[in-house]
Amino acid sequence: MKQSKKRRVTLQQVAEHAGVSTSTASLIVRNNPRISEATRQKVLQSMRELGYVYDRVAANLRSQSSTTVGLIITDISNTFFSEFLIGVHDALEEVGYTVLLGTTFDSIDKQDHLISTMLEHRVGGLILCPVSGTAQETALRLEQLDIPVVLAVREIPEIKCDYVGADYREGALSAVNHLIQKGHKRIAFLGGIRESSTWVKRMEGYQTALLEAGIEVDDSLVIDSAPTREGGLEALSKILRLSKRPTAIFCFSDLIAFGVMQGVRQAGLIPGEDVDIVGFDNVPEAEISHPPLTTVSSFPRRSGTEAANLLHHKMSNTNHKQQRIILKPELIIRESS
Amino acid sequence: MKQSKKRRVTLQQVAEHAGVSTSTASLIVRNNPRISEATRQKVLQSMRELGYVYDRVAANLRSQSSTTVGLIITDISNTFFSEFLIGVHDALEEVGYTVLLGTTFDSIDKQDHLISTMLEHRVGGLILCPVSGTAQETALRLEQLDIPVVLAVREIPEIKCDYVGADYREGALSAVNHLIQKGHKRIAFLGGIRESSTWVKRMEGYQTALLEAGIEVDDSLVIDSAPTREGGLEALSKILRLSKRPTAIFCFSDLIAFGVMQGVRQAGLIPGEDVDIVGFDNVPEAEISHPPLTTVSSFPRRSGTEAANLLHHKMSNTNHKQQRIILKPELIIRESS
DNA sequence: CTGAAAGCGCTTACAG
DNA sequence: CTGAAAGCGCTTACAG
């Protein structure tokens, strides 16, 4: 962990070289306008000559500030989250923050550990996609942090916190309604983790749609799974073993849907013909899958941007009021249904 | 940028509370074993009571060390890089480093700026996927950094540096040979940026394969493009306008190949039947695309892991010898060819 | 517009 | 095994 043998060039050395005081040099690195242009040029020249690199860490320590933000997500290989990450990252970079990245893989321990690490690194704010079933203890801890926190995607019901997400219930409702309108009566709901708030919301939408159409909810058609492509494949294999198979499948996410489509094909059926499939999220791959996937866009990238902007606002305004930003999902009909 | 109103609990306060000196408390946070178990427990208890959070930034400043690593990639939405990111991130997290993330989107200015930001944040090491056409100036600067640097994916010919990548020439060779063996004589090479070392290497492989098979290289069949799906789509549209169309297409990357397949379909042709298509990288989507994409695996995730391990080794061993890790690519034949 | 001194929260020798 | 003092590289009042 030891850094360079060579010592860093310090601001003091620069000041000496330029023949000014350290305070003057300090004002210059921070672009304070009340320094004469002549001195400024002289000092900037010394910096170049000595190869000076500003030490933001020391500066932040002294001034009790921070130029970093922590971002904790579940899994980068899940395109939903990588899209979310892009949204957050780009928005924060634009306003001059550097992001520290952490991934939980849905482990509560990892999440606790990452929160600590972020705090130890003095992040000025935190964007967290909480692990499903985040403990009361963690929740309390989050509430007591003295840096701004924005929750995203999943919610923690126990605490009040700024939050960015989509109306998952509404999204599920529109997806299932679409299937009902196509004449389906046996519609499965596949994949996802039951403990997750995002699952619960989708389940509500699923049930509501069925009930409103006078269709009874058949528990054997609701199968949860790991939120991965493999999870989708597995959930589907259970469906295939059913004596009364569904004619349409509403999937927890696009990732799950890709697994389901793969399984459907392996069983010799054609997605969109023999069985209708709808995903959730509208990740970029949904458009190029074959057949292109009907899905509900939950705007992952935009969620990231919104979360970043909200956090930034919170970090710069002390009188920030708590906000919940709920994006309205959009049904995108393609050929898989 | 101002942090919390509440002041951080300091180690000194903890020490006072526990009735020991600050040095003792410091030894305890760093798990120094020469403190009696009794004192240790007493101090740990005080930390819990006061809600102490270790200030790694202050610690790193004082001890001239770092627990962060900078990672600069081109574009997170390109699955190749997000896979690379996962590899780096997981490997570094495991050994206790936190990663600062930056994306260049192939802009030299952004790259220069990101390198500065990373240095200002006192990263202990840097993994960089250089922008194509990185200037001599930047290259020199990289060479003179006094922190360990590992280059990945693309190379900068001007400088000597640790490097991790795949044998792109070899990969292209095997892809094109595969197409030749299938009887193709008119094989296009589509997409990618000519300035990039990874393009040049693939081009070498492409030419070599053709020449060895006694096929003349037809320049009209080599079309570069932005390294995106849209780029692939565009490059294909140029191909479609040709009077003598190719019967097979070797694509710079899977991402390009997805664009090409999309375009092929839009033109009413069937990929893998009317025209054979081969990609490069083997990103996860290659397996689920339709038809599944024949491609050359360049092991993006493993490249990331290797780069991280190499960097870590370099950071902890002062007598590290410069290394080049070149992964051997692997042709994966699926149904698109 | 510029300077001398103190301090952010930690660790590092050096004594005991 | 524990303590008092100095210092990492910067910024912050406060004087001038």
XYZ file of C-alpha atoms (C1' of nucleotides) in Angstrom, chain B residues 20-21 23-24 34-36 39 61-62 64, chain D residues 1-9 11-12:
22
model
C -5.716 5.498 26.644
C -3.385 7.507 24.437
C -1.204 6.106 19.738
C -2.641 3.109 21.474
C 1.064 -5.922 20.587
C -1.833 -4.385 22.476
C -3.261 -6.320 25.409
C -7.186 -2.545 26.407
C -2.324 11.032 3.982
C -0.178 10.615 7.037
C 1.793 8.150 2.457
C 2.748 -2.307 26.477
C 1.752 3.093 26.496
C 2.452 8.296 25.886
C 3.854 13.165 24.088
C 5.234 15.434 20.057
C 5.834 16.162 15.247
C 4.139 15.917 10.631
C 1.344 14.116 5.968
C -0.343 18.392 2.401
C -6.995 25.396 4.020
C -8.568 28.680 7.279
